[in-house]
Amino acid sequence: MPDKIFIFDTTLRDGEQVPGCKLNTKEKIEVAQALEALGVDIIEAGFPISSPGDFESVAAIASHVKDVTVCGLTRAVEKDIEVAAEALKKARRPRIHTGIGSSDIHIRHKFNATREEILERAVKATAYARKFVPDVEFFAEDAGRADLAFLARMIEAVIKAGATVVNIPDTTGYCLPHQYGERIAYLVNNVPNIDKAVISCHCHNDLGLATANSIAGAIAGARQIECTINGIGERAGNTSLEEVVMVIKQHESLGLYTGIHTEHLNPISQLVSDTMRVPVQPNKAIVGMNAFAHSSGIHQDGFLKQAETYEIIRPEEVGAAGSKIVLTARSGRSALAHRFHKLGYGFNRNDVDVLYERFLIVADSKKEVEDADLKALAHKYETETATV
């Protein structure tokens, strides 16, 4: 049987850190319920101690969703943990997500501490969180640049202290996929009690490698991936939920699966885009408006003969409206004939040859030739041929 990859969605926490994306409680509940319908396993609902509004939102989400774990983020600080526990009181499956920096850069410059002091704080925070909830996730911030031997010591210690999930963040998006995969493999092979916790990937997209790194981590043994809808998040964003889910679905040879209902991907992408007021780039994988659009004549001809020549995913699999043939100066006769046919015209091959030359004149003056343009060309052509 394939192994399940748990999908941890942090759209409402890390995703909301994008400037201008602050949501009110009502909007957060709407997105959380859509995430629940999508089939995510864990919703990171917010950072409860950060503001009264965030506390209220986490508490409200904990009350409204029933079939998903609700998670609150904290620093390795007792007061943070207490406030998160209070916000999560009504959750059926609460999780506290606590942690601290693990790289020497963070230890020295952010905390002005030693490795031993950080290790002690990590263990103390984990043990304290376990007093409130049975499910505690520990994040080793900047694990992508941490000393591996020290990282392994930290992970072993927090699992012993009660962590049920250990998060190995590539906080700065620095790692190459093979490097991140090797880090996960190192922990699998060098942490004696690693079998007592789920390893989680939390990869940022500063170098455009978040999805690749997360998949590399899963191949190496991680069984949770932390991601956001549309890949939104701090700086260049987080791992894109829709991308990792469809990579796993398309590549059955990985021996992995998720519980995501993929037909909801495009609708929730639009919901998040509208609610957070962040447009989705047109060429965004899976959910961009051009993800199933074809404008090159060579591509259009192949697609019209057999869709699989240029589409590895059926649009309906991800809730997209359908494939689209876009008519531009790069389009060929096959696409033009196809569009005329869809508009109800019965032009033969000779007709299309004549119309194609006229079409190119229009296409050279416009970015995209619309149906109204084609109807005007057809009307003029039919009028001319009728009088001959």
Short mmCIF file of C-alpha atoms in Angstrom, two decimals:
data_model
loop_
_atom_site.label_atom_id
_atom_site.label_comp_id
_atom_site.label_asym_id
_atom_site.label_seq_id
_atom_site.Cartn_x
_atom_site.Cartn_y
_atom_site.Cartn_z
CA MET A 1 0.00 0.00 0.00
CA PRO A 2 1.24 3.55 -0.70
CA ASP A 3 2.10 5.78 2.24
CA LYS A 4 -0.09 8.75 3.07
CA ILE A 5 1.40 12.23 2.99
CA PHE A 6 -0.39 14.42 5.52
CA ILE A 7 -1.16 17.85 4.11
CA PHE A 8 -0.60 20.64 6.63
CA ASP A 9 -2.06 23.87 5.27
CA THR A 10 -0.66 27.14 6.60
CA THR A 11 -2.49 29.55 4.28
CA LEU A 12 -4.14 31.18 7.30
CA ARG A 13 -0.87 31.61 9.18
CA ASP A 14 2.21 31.78 6.94
CA GLY A 15 0.12 32.75 3.91
CA GLU A 16 -1.47 35.62 5.80
CA GLN A 17 1.98 37.07 6.48
CA VAL A 18 2.01 38.44 2.92
CA PRO A 19 1.69 42.25 3.16
CA GLY A 20 -1.91 43.28 2.59
CA CYS A 21 -3.36 39.80 3.07
CA LYS A 22 -4.74 40.21 6.59
CA LEU A 23 -8.12 38.48 6.91
CA ASN A 24 -10.89 39.07 9.41
CA THR A 25 -12.39 36.21 11.43
CA LYS A 26 -15.34 35.68 9.07
CA GLU A 27 -13.01 35.41 6.07
CA LYS A 28 -10.72 33.01 7.93
CA ILE A 29 -13.64 30.74 8.82
CA GLU A 30 -14.77 30.69 5.17
CA VAL A 31 -11.29 29.69 3.98
CA ALA A 32 -10.92 27.13 6.80
CA GLN A 33 -14.19 25.44 5.87
CA ALA A 34 -13.09 25.32 2.23
CA LEU A 35 -9.79 23.75 3.32
CA GLU A 36 -11.72 21.16 5.32
CA ALA A 37 -13.83 20.33 2.25
CA LEU A 38 -10.62 20.12 0.20
CA GLY A 39 -9.44 17.35 2.50
CA VAL A 40 -6.39 18.84 4.21
CA ASP A 41 -5.32 17.01 7.35
CA ILE A 42 -4.13 19.95 9.44
CA ILE A 43 -5.04 23.66 9.31
CA GLU A 44 -2.57 26.01 10.93
CA ALA A 45 -5.14 28.61 11.92
CA GLY A 46 -2.83 31.33 13.18
CA PHE A 47 -0.40 32.60 15.81
CA PRO A 48 -2.74 33.15 18.80
CA ILE A 49 -0.52 35.34 20.96
CA SER A 50 0.32 37.72 18.10
CA SER A 51 -2.92 39.73 18.43
CA PRO A 52 -6.42 39.55 19.95
CA GLY A 53 -7.81 39.19 16.43
CA ASP A 54 -5.61 36.20 15.67
CA PHE A 55 -6.58 34.57 18.98
CA GLU A 56 -10.26 35.07 18.14
CA SER A 57 -9.80 33.63 14.65
CA VAL A 58 -7.99 30.52 15.89
CA ALA A 59 -10.68 29.95 18.53
CA ALA A 60 -13.45 30.42 15.96
CA ILE A 61 -11.87 28.03 13.48
CA ALA A 62 -11.39 25.48 16.28
CA SER A 63 -15.15 25.69 16.88
CA HIS A 64 -16.25 25.57 13.24
CA VAL A 65 -14.19 22.76 11.66
CA LYS A 66 -14.69 19.21 12.86
CA ASP A 67 -12.87 16.77 10.60
CA VAL A 68 -9.42 18.30 10.61
CA THR A 69 -6.64 18.99 13.13
CA VAL A 70 -6.48 22.67 14.10
CA CYS A 71 -3.03 24.00 14.89
CA GLY A 72 -1.76 27.14 16.58
CA LEU A 73 1.79 28.45 16.25
CA THR A 74 3.91 29.53 19.21
CA ARG A 75 7.44 30.48 20.03
CA ALA A 76 9.30 28.39 22.60
CA VAL A 77 7.81 30.58 25.31
CA GLU A 78 5.46 29.39 28.05
CA LYS A 79 3.03 32.30 27.69
CA ASP A 80 2.74 31.67 23.92
CA ILE A 81 1.95 28.03 24.60
CA GLU A 82 -0.65 28.83 27.26
CA VAL A 83 -2.44 31.29 24.95
CA ALA A 84 -2.43 28.80 22.06
CA ALA A 85 -3.85 26.08 24.31
CA GLU A 86 -6.64 28.42 25.36
CA ALA A 87 -7.44 29.33 21.73
CA LEU A 88 -7.58 25.64 20.78
CA LYS A 89 -9.84 24.55 23.66
CA LYS A 90 -12.85 23.79 21.45
CA ALA A 91 -10.90 21.95 18.74
CA ARG A 92 -11.68 18.27 18.41
CA ARG A 93 -8.09 17.62 17.39
CA PRO A 94 -5.86 20.43 18.69
CA ARG A 95 -2.16 20.73 17.91
CA ILE A 96 0.38 23.17 19.31
CA HIS A 97 3.22 24.02 16.93
CA THR A 98 6.20 25.30 18.88
CA GLY A 99 9.89 25.59 18.13
CA ILE A 100 13.09 27.56 17.96
CA GLY A 101 16.03 28.23 15.65
CA SER A 102 18.43 25.38 14.94
CA SER A 103 21.13 26.93 12.72
CA ASP A 104 24.19 28.63 14.15
CA ILE A 105 23.16 31.80 12.29
CA HIS A 106 19.90 31.90 14.26
CA ILE A 107 21.41 30.69 17.53
CA ARG A 108 24.16 33.31 17.58
CA HIS A 109 22.53 36.31 15.93
CA LYS A 110 18.83 35.93 16.65
CA PHE A 111 18.97 34.42 20.14
CA ASN A 112 22.47 35.39 21.29
CA ALA A 113 22.69 31.93 22.80
CA THR A 114 24.66 28.69 22.69
CA ARG A 115 23.60 25.38 21.17
CA GLU A 116 23.13 23.87 24.63
CA GLU A 117 20.91 26.75 25.75
CA ILE A 118 18.76 26.41 22.63
CA LEU A 119 18.50 22.66 23.13
CA GLU A 120 17.29 23.18 26.68
CA ARG A 121 14.67 25.70 25.56
CA ALA A 122 13.46 23.36 22.82
CA VAL A 123 12.96 20.47 25.21
CA LYS A 124 11.29 22.64 27.84
CA ALA A 125 8.81 24.14 25.35
CA THR A 126 7.91 20.75 23.90
CA ALA A 127 7.32 19.20 27.30
CA TYR A 128 5.27 22.20 28.39
CA ALA A 129 3.06 22.02 25.29
CA ARG A 130 2.41 18.33 25.93
CA LYS A 131 0.80 19.28 29.25
CA PHE A 132 -2.00 20.93 27.27
CA VAL A 133 -2.46 18.76 24.14
CA PRO A 134 -1.46 15.24 23.10
CA ASP A 135 -0.35 16.40 19.63
CA VAL A 136 2.73 18.66 19.62
CA GLU A 137 4.70 19.66 16.55
CA PHE A 138 8.20 21.04 17.00
CA PHE A 139 9.82 23.25 14.36
CA ALA A 140 13.61 23.50 14.10
CA GLU A 141 13.73 26.86 12.36
CA ASP A 142 16.34 27.23 9.60
CA ALA A 143 17.06 23.50 9.65
CA GLY A 144 18.13 23.84 6.02
CA ARG A 145 21.32 25.54 7.21
CA ALA A 146 21.76 23.81 10.57
CA ASP A 147 24.67 21.59 11.54
CA LEU A 148 23.36 18.09 10.88
CA ALA A 149 24.75 16.44 13.99
CA PHE A 150 23.28 19.17 16.20
CA LEU A 151 19.95 19.04 14.32
CA ALA A 152 19.78 15.28 14.95
CA ARG A 153 20.44 15.85 18.68
CA MET A 154 17.68 18.45 18.81
CA ILE A 155 15.16 16.24 17.03
CA GLU A 156 15.96 13.26 19.24
CA ALA A 157 15.58 15.40 22.37
CA VAL A 158 12.23 16.96 21.45
CA ILE A 159 10.75 13.59 20.44
CA LYS A 160 11.83 12.26 23.82
CA ALA A 161 10.14 15.30 25.39
CA GLY A 162 6.85 14.48 23.64
CA ALA A 163 6.88 15.88 20.10
CA THR A 164 4.60 13.88 17.79
CA VAL A 165 5.66 15.76 14.65
CA VAL A 166 9.09 17.22 13.88
CA ASN A 167 9.18 20.02 11.34
CA ILE A 168 12.42 20.46 9.35
CA PRO A 169 12.04 23.90 7.74
CA ASP A 170 14.10 25.20 4.85
CA THR A 171 13.19 28.62 6.23
CA THR A 172 15.16 30.65 3.70
CA GLY A 173 14.53 28.43 0.66
CA TYR A 174 18.28 27.83 0.45
CA CYS A 175 18.55 24.08 -0.10
CA LEU A 176 18.78 22.26 -3.40
CA PRO A 177 16.39 19.29 -3.64
CA HIS A 178 19.10 16.66 -3.19
CA GLN A 179 20.48 18.55 -0.19
CA TYR A 180 17.10 18.80 1.50
CA GLY A 181 16.36 15.14 0.80
CA GLU A 182 19.74 14.19 2.27
CA ARG A 183 18.90 16.14 5.46
CA ILE A 184 15.68 14.21 5.90
CA ALA A 185 17.47 10.91 5.17
CA TYR A 186 20.18 11.79 7.71
CA LEU A 187 17.54 12.26 10.41
CA VAL A 188 15.80 9.03 9.45
CA ASN A 189 19.10 7.16 9.79
CA ASN A 190 20.65 8.97 12.76
CA VAL A 191 17.85 9.80 15.20
CA PRO A 192 17.20 6.64 17.26
CA ASN A 193 13.59 7.50 18.17
CA ILE A 194 12.59 9.02 14.81
CA ASP A 195 9.98 6.28 14.36
CA LYS A 196 7.99 7.85 17.21
CA ALA A 197 7.26 11.06 15.27
CA VAL A 198 6.15 12.19 11.82
CA ILE A 199 8.78 14.15 9.88
CA SER A 200 7.40 17.29 8.25
CA CYS A 201 8.70 19.43 5.37
CA HIS A 202 8.26 23.20 5.48
CA CYS A 203 10.01 24.69 2.46
CA HIS A 204 10.10 28.29 1.31
CA ASN A 205 10.35 29.33 -2.31
CA ASP A 206 13.14 31.92 -2.35
CA LEU A 207 14.95 30.05 -5.14
CA GLY A 208 11.81 28.57 -6.71
CA LEU A 209 12.55 25.12 -5.24
CA ALA A 210 9.91 24.73 -2.54
CA THR A 211 7.86 22.08 -4.32
CA ALA A 212 10.92 20.14 -5.49
CA ASN A 213 12.43 20.23 -2.00
CA SER A 214 9.21 19.05 -0.36
CA ILE A 215 8.90 16.14 -2.77
CA ALA A 216 12.57 15.26 -2.17
CA GLY A 217 11.83 15.29 1.56
CA ALA A 218 8.86 12.97 1.12
CA ILE A 219 10.92 10.57 -0.98
CA ALA A 220 13.51 10.52 1.80
CA GLY A 221 10.97 9.64 4.47
CA ALA A 222 8.98 12.73 5.52
CA ARG A 223 5.26 12.06 5.77
CA GLN A 224 3.87 15.57 6.22
CA ILE A 225 4.19 18.51 3.83
CA GLU A 226 3.43 22.06 4.94
CA CYS A 227 2.06 24.25 2.18
CA THR A 228 -0.30 27.04 1.17
CA ILE A 229 -2.93 27.57 -1.48
CA ASN A 230 -1.35 29.29 -4.51
CA GLY A 231 2.03 29.06 -2.76
CA ILE A 232 1.44 32.37 -0.95
CA GLY A 233 3.56 33.23 2.06
CA GLU A 234 6.45 35.14 3.52
CA ARG A 235 8.83 36.72 0.93
CA ALA A 236 8.70 34.53 -2.21
CA GLY A 237 6.09 32.24 -0.71
CA ASN A 238 5.70 28.70 0.57
CA THR A 239 5.36 25.30 -0.99
CA SER A 240 2.28 25.31 -3.23
CA LEU A 241 -0.35 22.85 -2.01
CA GLU A 242 -1.79 22.25 -5.47
CA GLU A 243 1.66 21.49 -6.89
CA VAL A 244 2.79 18.90 -4.33
CA VAL A 245 -0.61 17.21 -4.37
CA MET A 246 -0.63 16.84 -8.15
CA VAL A 247 3.02 15.75 -8.31
CA ILE A 248 2.17 12.95 -5.88
CA LYS A 249 -1.01 12.06 -7.79
CA GLN A 250 0.69 12.02 -11.19
CA HIS A 251 3.71 10.01 -10.05
CA GLU A 252 2.23 6.83 -8.60
CA SER A 253 5.70 5.27 -8.65
CA LEU A 254 6.54 7.38 -5.59
CA GLY A 255 4.31 5.09 -3.56
CA LEU A 256 2.60 8.05 -1.89
CA TYR A 257 -0.89 9.54 -1.76
CA THR A 258 -2.83 12.38 -0.12
CA GLY A 259 -6.43 12.73 0.99
CA ILE A 260 -6.99 15.85 -1.11
CA HIS A 261 -10.12 16.10 -3.28
CA THR A 262 -8.30 17.57 -6.26
CA GLU A 263 -11.46 18.76 -8.03
CA HIS A 264 -11.63 21.50 -5.37
CA LEU A 265 -8.18 22.92 -6.19
CA ASN A 266 -9.18 25.58 -8.71
CA PRO A 267 -12.24 26.77 -6.76
CA ILE A 268 -10.27 27.18 -3.52
CA SER A 269 -7.42 28.85 -5.42
CA GLN A 270 -9.89 31.46 -6.64
CA LEU A 271 -11.43 31.82 -3.18
CA VAL A 272 -8.03 32.49 -1.58
CA SER A 273 -7.03 34.84 -4.38
CA ASP A 274 -10.25 36.84 -4.02
CA THR A 275 -10.28 36.84 -0.22
CA MET A 276 -6.62 37.78 0.19
CA ARG A 277 -6.70 40.07 -2.85
CA VAL A 278 -3.62 38.48 -4.41
CA PRO A 279 -3.98 37.60 -8.12
CA VAL A 280 -2.74 34.21 -9.28
CA GLN A 281 -0.02 34.55 -11.91
CA PRO A 282 -1.39 33.41 -15.30
CA ASN A 283 1.26 30.71 -15.80
CA LYS A 284 0.95 29.31 -12.26
CA ALA A 285 1.11 25.52 -12.31
CA ILE A 286 -2.25 23.75 -11.87
CA VAL A 287 -4.39 26.83 -11.08
CA GLY A 288 -3.14 29.63 -13.35
CA MET A 289 -5.58 30.76 -16.05
CA ASN A 290 -3.08 29.62 -18.70
CA ALA A 291 -2.38 26.22 -17.11
CA PHE A 292 -4.61 24.56 -19.72
CA ALA A 293 -4.32 27.16 -22.51
CA HIS A 294 -2.58 26.43 -25.81
CA SER A 295 -1.44 29.18 -28.21
CA SER A 296 1.41 27.68 -30.24
CA GLY A 297 0.30 26.20 -33.54
CA ILE A 298 2.41 23.08 -33.04
CA HIS A 299 0.94 22.53 -29.57
CA GLN A 300 -2.60 23.24 -30.72
CA ASP A 301 -2.38 20.74 -33.57
CA GLY A 302 -1.08 18.02 -31.27
CA PHE A 303 -3.60 18.79 -28.54
CA LEU A 304 -6.54 18.72 -30.96
CA LYS A 305 -5.44 15.31 -32.23
CA GLN A 306 -4.87 13.88 -28.73
CA ALA A 307 -5.05 15.98 -25.56
CA GLU A 308 -2.35 13.92 -23.80
CA THR A 309 0.26 15.14 -26.28
CA TYR A 310 0.44 18.39 -24.30
CA GLU A 311 -1.65 17.91 -21.16
CA ILE A 312 -0.60 15.52 -18.39
CA ILE A 313 -3.55 16.54 -16.19
CA ARG A 314 -7.20 16.66 -17.24
CA PRO A 315 -8.67 20.09 -16.35
CA GLU A 316 -11.64 18.51 -14.59
CA GLU A 317 -9.26 16.65 -12.23
CA VAL A 318 -8.38 19.97 -10.61
CA GLY A 319 -11.72 21.73 -11.03
CA ALA A 320 -10.65 23.86 -14.00
CA ALA A 321 -13.26 24.97 -16.54
CA GLY A 322 -11.52 23.18 -19.39
CA SER A 323 -8.74 23.46 -21.93
CA LYS A 324 -8.53 26.57 -24.06
CA ILE A 325 -7.26 27.18 -27.57
CA VAL A 326 -5.96 30.75 -27.69
CA LEU A 327 -5.72 32.23 -31.17
CA THR A 328 -2.62 34.35 -31.74
CA ALA A 329 -0.19 34.98 -34.59
CA ARG A 330 1.54 31.74 -33.49
CA SER A 331 -1.59 29.65 -34.07
CA GLY A 332 -1.97 27.35 -37.03
CA ARG A 333 -4.70 26.29 -39.43
CA SER A 334 -5.86 23.40 -37.23
CA ALA A 335 -6.70 25.72 -34.35
CA LEU A 336 -8.42 28.21 -36.66
CA ALA A 337 -10.53 25.49 -38.29
CA HIS A 338 -11.41 24.13 -34.83
CA ARG A 339 -12.58 27.53 -33.60
CA PHE A 340 -14.65 28.22 -36.74
CA HIS A 341 -16.27 24.80 -36.31
CA LYS A 342 -17.12 25.62 -32.68
CA LEU A 343 -18.71 28.85 -33.85
CA GLY A 344 -20.94 26.89 -36.23
CA TYR A 345 -19.20 27.46 -39.56
CA GLY A 346 -18.75 24.60 -42.01
CA PHE A 347 -15.66 25.83 -43.85
CA ASN A 348 -13.68 23.30 -45.85
CA ARG A 349 -9.90 23.09 -46.13
CA ASN A 350 -9.69 25.55 -49.03
CA ASP A 351 -11.85 28.03 -47.16
CA VAL A 352 -9.60 27.80 -44.10
CA ASP A 353 -6.49 28.35 -46.24
CA VAL A 354 -7.92 31.63 -47.52
CA LEU A 355 -9.24 32.70 -44.13
CA TYR A 356 -5.93 31.85 -42.45
CA GLU A 357 -4.05 34.50 -44.41
CA ARG A 358 -6.59 37.10 -43.38
CA PHE A 359 -6.54 35.81 -39.80
CA LEU A 360 -2.76 36.40 -39.62
CA ILE A 361 -3.22 40.05 -40.55
CA VAL A 362 -5.65 40.47 -37.64
CA ALA A 363 -3.46 38.40 -35.30
CA ASP A 364 -0.41 40.54 -35.98
CA SER A 365 -2.31 43.60 -34.78
CA LYS A 366 -3.80 42.04 -31.62
CA LYS A 367 -2.52 39.97 -28.69
CA GLU A 368 -5.42 37.54 -29.03
CA VAL A 369 -8.00 37.05 -31.78
CA GLU A 370 -11.49 36.91 -30.28
CA ASP A 371 -14.64 35.20 -31.54
CA ALA A 372 -16.01 38.57 -32.66
CA ASP A 373 -12.99 39.00 -34.93
CA LEU A 374 -13.52 35.54 -36.42
CA LYS A 375 -17.20 36.22 -37.03
CA ALA A 376 -16.30 39.42 -38.86
CA LEU A 377 -13.78 37.53 -41.02
CA ALA A 378 -16.32 34.80 -41.72
CA HIS A 379 -19.09 37.24 -42.60
CA LYS A 380 -16.88 39.13 -45.05
CA TYR A 381 -15.63 35.88 -46.61
CA GLU A 382 -19.14 34.45 -47.01
CA THR A 383 -20.37 37.69 -48.54
CA GLU A 384 -17.53 37.68 -51.07
CA THR A 385 -17.96 34.03 -52.03
CA ALA A 386 -21.73 34.38 -52.33
CA THR A 387 -21.34 37.10 -54.98
CA VAL A 388 -18.83 35.20 -57.11
#
